[in-house]
XYZ file of C-alpha atoms in Angstrom:
471
model
C -18.067 -12.572 18.916
C -18.040 -8.998 17.615
C -16.522 -8.970 14.119
C -14.603 -5.890 13.095
C -12.759 -5.355 9.807
C -9.021 -5.948 10.047
C -6.999 -4.881 7.040
C -3.433 -5.919 6.214
C -2.158 -3.686 3.426
C -5.145 -3.765 1.016
C -6.571 -7.178 2.071
C -9.314 -7.557 4.672
C -8.372 -10.518 6.890
C -11.751 -10.866 8.597
C -15.082 -11.963 7.171
C -18.674 -11.637 8.388
C -20.903 -14.704 7.956
C -24.035 -12.655 7.336
C -22.297 -10.467 4.764
C -20.948 -13.527 2.934
C -24.382 -15.172 3.032
C -25.977 -12.050 1.607
C -23.397 -11.962 -1.187
C -24.063 -15.597 -2.126
C -27.825 -14.989 -2.145
C -27.455 -11.893 -4.330
C -25.326 -13.817 -6.825
C -27.850 -16.656 -6.859
C -30.699 -14.203 -7.488
C -28.857 -12.707 -10.452
C -28.024 -16.095 -11.954
C -31.597 -17.286 -11.502
C -32.884 -14.303 -13.493
C -30.760 -15.340 -16.494
C -32.904 -18.434 -16.989
C -32.277 -22.177 -17.280
C -30.205 -23.923 -19.951
C -29.684 -27.561 -20.871
C -26.265 -27.853 -19.268
C -24.409 -29.735 -16.592
C -26.284 -32.061 -14.245
C -23.380 -33.151 -12.068
C -20.408 -30.833 -11.698
C -17.051 -30.848 -9.924
C -15.843 -27.326 -9.099
C -12.147 -27.210 -8.155
C -11.609 -23.943 -6.299
C -15.273 -23.408 -5.473
C -15.345 -20.986 -2.549
C -14.723 -17.511 -3.986
C -14.541 -15.548 -7.234
C -15.101 -17.354 -10.509
C -15.196 -20.771 -8.829
C -18.038 -19.789 -6.488
C -19.875 -18.110 -9.367
C -19.505 -21.311 -11.434
C -20.987 -23.405 -8.659
C -23.892 -20.991 -8.250
C -24.592 -20.965 -12.015
C -24.381 -24.750 -12.199
C -27.152 -24.824 -9.597
C -29.289 -21.885 -10.699
C -28.921 -22.113 -14.492
C -28.625 -25.879 -14.890
C -30.162 -27.353 -11.727
C -26.972 -29.363 -11.163
C -25.703 -31.326 -8.202
C -22.221 -30.092 -7.287
C -19.138 -31.316 -5.502
C -16.684 -28.589 -4.555
C -13.020 -28.515 -3.597
C -11.720 -25.631 -1.501
C -8.897 -24.761 0.894
C -10.453 -22.588 3.598
C -10.194 -21.979 7.350
C -13.087 -22.284 9.775
C -13.576 -19.931 12.740
C -11.127 -20.508 15.576
C -11.598 -18.693 18.886
C -10.894 -15.022 18.236
C -10.418 -15.449 14.477
C -13.262 -15.503 12.022
C -13.491 -18.105 9.310
C -12.375 -17.108 5.829
C -14.939 -15.622 3.470
C -14.716 -18.783 1.347
C -15.763 -20.902 4.328
C -18.837 -18.749 4.968
C -19.639 -18.596 1.225
C -19.599 -22.376 0.980
C -21.749 -22.831 4.086
C -24.393 -20.546 2.601
C -24.222 -22.314 -0.757
C -24.912 -25.617 1.005
C -28.033 -24.076 2.574
C -29.100 -22.674 -0.793
C -28.673 -26.050 -2.519
C -30.595 -27.821 0.259
C -33.512 -25.426 -0.206
C -33.626 -26.351 -3.887
C -33.290 -30.067 -3.185
C -29.886 -30.295 -4.887
C -26.821 -32.247 -3.790
C -23.905 -30.165 -2.493
C -20.821 -31.381 -0.662
C -17.359 -29.870 -0.366
C -13.903 -31.333 0.205
C -11.648 -28.996 2.182
C -7.923 -29.331 1.591
C -5.030 -28.794 -0.808
C -6.429 -29.414 -4.298
C -2.876 -29.953 -5.595
C -2.476 -33.045 -3.410
C -3.220 -36.649 -4.394
C -5.069 -37.090 -1.094
C -7.717 -34.512 -1.977
C -8.030 -35.852 -5.508
C -8.678 -39.330 -4.076
C -11.267 -37.962 -1.613
C -13.110 -36.155 -4.383
C -13.117 -39.251 -6.593
C -14.399 -41.377 -3.704
C -17.303 -38.961 -3.117
C -18.141 -38.843 -6.822
C -18.276 -42.640 -6.982
C -20.354 -42.849 -3.827
C -22.826 -39.991 -4.360
C -22.803 -38.895 -8.004
C -21.530 -41.808 -10.022
C -19.971 -39.607 -12.694
C -19.646 -35.873 -13.382
C -20.162 -34.184 -16.744
C -18.444 -30.872 -15.922
C -15.119 -30.118 -14.244
C -14.368 -26.458 -13.584
C -10.735 -25.723 -12.743
C -10.542 -22.382 -10.919
C -7.505 -22.604 -8.653
C -5.459 -19.566 -7.662
C -2.616 -20.234 -5.245
C 0.868 -18.783 -4.659
C 2.546 -22.178 -4.159
C 2.101 -25.853 -4.905
C 3.425 -29.083 -3.401
C 3.753 -31.673 -6.151
C 3.321 -35.445 -5.914
C 6.989 -35.839 -4.957
C 6.673 -33.403 -2.067
C 8.586 -30.557 -3.709
C 7.249 -27.069 -3.042
C 7.029 -24.709 -6.014
C 6.391 -20.980 -5.526
C 5.148 -18.628 -8.211
C 6.621 -15.189 -8.763
C 5.658 -12.028 -10.601
C 8.549 -11.101 -12.881
C 9.354 -10.412 -16.497
C 11.034 -12.982 -18.739
C 13.204 -10.479 -20.569
C 14.468 -7.120 -19.392
C 13.496 -5.284 -16.216
C 10.195 -3.467 -16.534
C 9.388 -0.095 -14.931
C 5.977 1.504 -15.099
C 3.432 3.516 -13.144
C 0.959 1.592 -11.022
C -1.866 2.199 -8.558
C -1.148 1.297 -4.941
C -4.493 0.006 -3.652
C -3.390 0.446 -0.045
C -3.600 4.227 -0.286
C -4.809 4.923 -3.846
C -1.457 6.523 -4.656
C 0.181 6.350 -8.070
C 3.632 4.804 -7.672
C 6.452 3.667 -9.934
C 7.450 0.021 -9.732
C 10.307 -1.904 -11.283
C 10.062 -5.656 -11.860
C 13.267 -7.575 -12.389
C 13.582 -10.429 -14.922
C 13.046 -13.964 -13.618
C 15.576 -16.756 -13.606
C 14.869 -20.008 -15.467
C 14.108 -21.669 -12.126
C 11.596 -18.930 -11.227
C 9.868 -19.253 -14.594
C 9.616 -23.035 -14.187
C 8.338 -22.672 -10.630
C 5.604 -20.252 -11.725
C 4.545 -22.606 -14.519
C 4.384 -25.490 -12.035
C 2.008 -23.486 -9.813
C -0.094 -21.547 -12.306
C 0.248 -23.595 -15.480
C -1.821 -26.554 -16.616
C 0.029 -29.461 -15.006
C -2.354 -29.863 -12.079
C -5.394 -29.424 -14.337
C -4.129 -32.336 -16.427
C -3.422 -34.348 -13.259
C -7.040 -33.903 -12.172
C -8.444 -34.972 -15.536
C -6.062 -37.960 -15.727
C -7.085 -39.059 -12.215
C -10.809 -38.603 -12.859
C -10.561 -40.424 -16.179
C -8.561 -43.288 -14.670
C -11.178 -43.654 -11.932
C -13.935 -43.689 -14.583
C -15.901 -40.881 -12.943
C -16.236 -38.710 -16.052
C -19.218 -39.063 -18.358
C -18.721 -39.520 -22.066
C -18.134 -36.122 -23.682
C -17.578 -34.545 -20.283
C -16.530 -30.900 -20.368
C -13.696 -29.344 -18.403
C -13.199 -25.589 -18.256
C -10.154 -23.728 -16.916
C -10.189 -19.989 -16.354
C -7.465 -17.690 -17.636
C -6.700 -14.070 -18.443
C -4.739 -12.601 -21.366
C -5.483 -8.890 -21.252
C -4.670 -6.118 -23.751
C -1.273 -5.380 -25.262
C -0.859 -2.635 -22.671
C -0.248 -5.265 -19.976
C 1.771 -7.694 -22.118
C 5.278 -6.626 -20.951
C 4.562 -7.604 -17.338
C 1.706 -10.061 -17.725
C 1.461 -12.118 -20.917
C 5.191 -11.790 -21.652
C 6.125 -12.350 -18.003
C 6.246 -15.371 -15.722
C 2.471 -15.378 -15.241
C 1.895 -15.166 -18.979
C 4.295 -18.074 -19.502
C 2.203 -20.100 -17.055
C -0.996 -19.096 -18.867
C 0.528 -20.193 -22.177
C 1.332 -23.540 -20.570
C -2.295 -23.760 -19.480
C -3.340 -23.205 -23.097
C -0.949 -25.925 -24.262
C -2.415 -28.248 -21.632
C -5.895 -27.749 -23.111
C -4.711 -29.275 -26.380
C -2.882 -32.078 -24.570
C -6.005 -33.041 -22.597
C -8.091 -33.104 -25.751
C -5.505 -35.312 -27.466
C -5.027 -37.652 -24.505
C -8.767 -38.012 -23.826
C -10.805 -37.738 -27.046
C -14.084 -38.213 -25.152
C -13.334 -35.223 -22.908
C -13.731 -31.677 -24.201
C -11.254 -29.291 -22.564
C -11.696 -25.566 -23.113
C -10.277 -22.370 -21.640
C -12.491 -19.450 -20.775
C -10.485 -16.230 -21.109
C -12.214 -13.968 -18.631
C -12.340 -10.229 -18.160
C -9.841 -8.454 -15.929
C -10.607 -8.915 -12.266
C -9.079 -7.219 -9.216
C -7.672 -9.952 -6.989
C -4.976 -10.163 -4.328
C -2.579 -11.429 -7.010
C -3.448 -8.888 -9.730
C -3.261 -5.997 -7.247
C 0.491 -6.594 -6.961
C 1.170 -6.451 -10.705
C 2.535 -3.102 -11.956
C 0.319 -1.436 -14.602
C -2.573 -3.834 -13.938
C -4.259 -2.037 -10.981
C -4.126 1.305 -12.822
C -5.394 -0.346 -16.005
C -8.217 -2.067 -14.096
C -9.200 1.166 -12.342
C -9.550 2.936 -15.700
C -11.136 -0.108 -17.375
C -13.837 -0.463 -14.720
C -14.716 3.208 -14.969
C -14.927 3.087 -18.765
C -16.941 -0.153 -18.867
C -19.358 1.011 -16.182
C -19.943 4.173 -18.165
C -20.531 2.062 -21.294
C -22.901 -0.214 -19.362
C -21.039 -3.461 -20.080
C -18.967 -3.930 -16.924
C -19.356 -7.431 -15.460
C -18.459 -8.852 -12.074
C -17.775 -12.550 -11.456
C -21.364 -13.789 -11.372
C -22.349 -11.708 -14.391
C -19.496 -13.122 -16.460
C -20.041 -16.735 -15.464
C -23.807 -16.521 -15.907
C -23.200 -15.255 -19.444
C -20.626 -18.027 -19.930
C -23.078 -20.765 -18.915
C -26.146 -19.410 -20.723
C -24.618 -17.908 -23.890
C -21.213 -19.440 -24.580
C -20.761 -22.829 -22.897
C -24.167 -24.429 -23.245
C -25.740 -23.422 -26.553
C -27.685 -25.443 -29.147
C -24.669 -25.279 -31.470
C -22.006 -26.062 -28.845
C -19.210 -23.906 -27.518
C -18.750 -20.417 -28.908
C -14.976 -20.161 -29.266
C -12.415 -18.103 -31.178
C -9.833 -19.366 -33.682
C -7.640 -20.626 -30.826
C -10.461 -22.638 -29.289
C -10.909 -20.195 -26.382
C -14.222 -18.968 -25.041
C -13.722 -15.214 -24.921
C -15.463 -13.730 -21.895
C -13.123 -10.745 -22.244
C -14.903 -9.750 -25.462
C -16.513 -6.690 -23.880
C -13.197 -5.604 -22.359
C -11.279 -5.862 -25.620
C -13.737 -4.073 -27.896
C -11.880 -1.340 -29.850
C -14.119 1.391 -28.400
C -13.397 0.365 -24.789
C -9.650 -0.054 -25.340
C -9.376 3.248 -27.212
C -11.046 5.135 -24.375
C -8.911 3.299 -21.809
C -5.742 4.332 -23.690
C -6.975 7.934 -23.925
C -7.735 8.075 -20.215
C -4.462 6.382 -19.361
C -2.543 9.076 -21.253
C -4.618 11.703 -19.438
C -3.970 10.033 -16.083
C -0.234 9.922 -16.787
C -0.232 13.606 -17.804
C -2.067 14.451 -14.591
C 0.383 12.260 -12.713
C 3.345 14.051 -14.306
C 1.889 17.446 -13.370
C 1.218 16.148 -9.874
C 4.806 14.929 -9.513
C 6.139 18.280 -10.770
C 3.894 20.084 -8.304
C 5.056 17.819 -5.488
C 8.653 18.561 -6.483
C 7.990 22.310 -6.431
C 6.228 22.088 -3.083
C 9.163 20.057 -1.780
C 11.497 22.856 -2.943
C 9.306 25.433 -1.215
C 9.348 23.353 1.960
C 13.148 23.238 1.882
C 13.356 27.023 1.353
C 10.888 27.647 4.171
C 12.943 25.378 6.426
C 16.124 27.291 5.492
C 14.484 30.653 6.213
C 13.024 29.373 9.488
C 16.496 28.207 10.499
C 17.911 31.632 9.659
C 15.116 33.281 11.617
C 15.878 31.150 14.682
C 19.563 32.024 14.331
C 18.780 35.742 14.153
C 16.587 35.489 17.249
C 19.410 33.797 19.158
C 21.912 36.413 17.989
C 19.559 39.218 19.062
C 19.218 37.689 22.504
C 23.006 37.418 22.835
C 23.426 41.105 21.858
C 20.774 42.258 24.329
C 22.408 40.241 27.085
C 25.782 41.738 26.148
C 24.377 45.319 26.297
C 22.947 44.742 29.731
C 25.916 42.904 31.189
C 28.457 45.416 29.894
C 26.556 48.708 29.836
C 23.415 48.087 31.905
C 21.416 49.383 28.963
C 18.203 47.790 27.661
C 17.154 47.689 24.046
C 14.511 50.382 24.550
C 16.977 52.652 26.395
C 19.506 52.246 23.640
C 16.829 52.938 21.044
C 15.761 56.138 22.870
C 19.324 57.358 23.058
C 19.777 56.635 19.379
C 16.597 58.582 18.558
C 17.931 61.577 20.570
C 21.082 61.506 18.509
C 19.590 60.834 15.090
C 21.672 63.634 13.580
C 24.878 61.872 14.562
C 26.286 59.586 11.965
C 26.986 55.943 12.733
C 30.677 56.594 12.109
C 30.745 59.394 14.703
C 28.986 57.200 17.245
C 31.519 54.421 16.677
C 34.359 56.938 17.118
C 32.867 58.114 20.421
C 32.500 54.522 21.610
C 36.111 53.758 20.758
C 37.333 56.938 22.536
C 35.384 56.090 25.668
C 36.693 52.539 25.609
C 40.260 53.903 25.401
C 39.684 56.259 28.348
C 38.280 53.385 30.371
C 41.290 51.282 29.455
C 43.690 54.110 30.441
C 42.190 54.154 33.910
C 43.968 50.894 34.469
C 42.722 47.791 36.160
C 40.036 48.104 38.805
C 41.243 47.520 42.424
C 38.604 45.192 43.729
C 39.965 45.757 47.316
C 39.626 49.517 47.087
C 36.607 49.714 49.398
C 38.285 47.664 52.144
C 41.510 49.665 51.744
C 39.551 52.927 51.953
C 37.795 51.773 55.097
C 41.113 50.782 56.727
C 42.822 54.049 55.761
C 39.765 56.063 56.886
C 39.741 54.400 60.293
C 43.499 55.049 60.752
C 43.054 58.622 59.618
C 40.310 59.190 62.169
C 42.475 57.576 64.885
C 45.480 59.732 63.981
C 43.265 62.830 63.781
C 41.974 62.174 67.291
C 45.532 61.629 68.550
C 46.560 64.907 66.927
C 43.690 66.750 68.588
C 44.586 65.235 71.994
C 48.221 66.361 71.587
C 47.202 69.901 70.603
C 44.867 70.118 73.583
C 47.555 68.799 75.960
C 50.100 71.256 74.521
C 47.745 74.174 75.088
C 47.102 73.047 78.633
C 50.820 72.804 79.413
C 51.425 76.204 77.907
C 48.773 77.683 80.201
C 50.313 76.152 83.280
C 53.726 77.521 82.413
C 52.420 81.074 82.092
C 50.956 80.930 85.551
């Protein structure tokens, strides 16, 4: 099968197995270079096939030498359709783990469901016994809970409507978007999908099945961002869900004292979900440029490798802030980076304003050009009608009329109009044209010739009779 890129909006819907394999190998090479730490030996990665989840699984292997069980929801190749990138990523990770002599299996299905939880627990009991690390890295637009109800997340504010400039990744155009406030039901639904409820369900199920080691660690990934994005993100429906996730961390720690739950607040990352959030794509575009220039930009594997080797597994334990969060967004939120981002954002908006004004002026010019072109077409049509009128009524062409005008340049336009009116009156005084005049003339001419001949015959006969009488 020949694989060609197919893009829907700004998302590529096809994946190449060799490209995915190369990506996994490159990430593994980077993680390996960061060295080994005394960390997890048996890890469960929930959401293991792409992004932070895949990076976590790679680091568990490369930086800790761990056996891993993964949970994903991916599609294998089917006829004309390629498999998803996550499917190919996971297949290559399995090969990588086998080369290193490490255990690696993956459960494919809906991680929100009890069925997949039970399958994962069964495999842990059978193959691993217990796990000492649970990474929760799920990102999904909807969730079916244990009662079969479907909850769908939404991207809205929780107060007033929010309007701001954003970057459309489909065409790299700056656009203005307005996000309406969410209803209470929409807020609840988003929390159900993106909050901490399912994370807690996983830990409760694993703990009840006795497949967690004593002092097992569970890490969930989150994002807070700078104040610039608060109106739509942290103070919106997604932010409400993230706050619920943070509350869940405390609840897990209270419910299970021998389990250590922690949230890793990661750096901003361009994903399918974040690309749809107003402000965020433009902020990320500027942020990436600034951080790359500063030399501290990190992609997924770079962040997670630093998490495993410098923040999660250290001789003194977790390195957290006052809220108990591991801050992997520390580089992003440094005052120097944020100050330059704000400066560039103001510059970008000024450029954008000038661009919009220029577009408005060009639009005005286009309208004026269209108006003038319409007038020009109308003048051309009028000229043609006048030329046709001159020919039909006077059998005079434009050039003939121009020559006559040049011969009479000394005559004023008023005098010419007077002459035209006088001639028109004389023509009118002639009366209507007898269209049968030619036929009438022919008939009269023939009768005249006949009568003329008769007259000549009579004159001749009269002369002859007169001659006879004289004799």
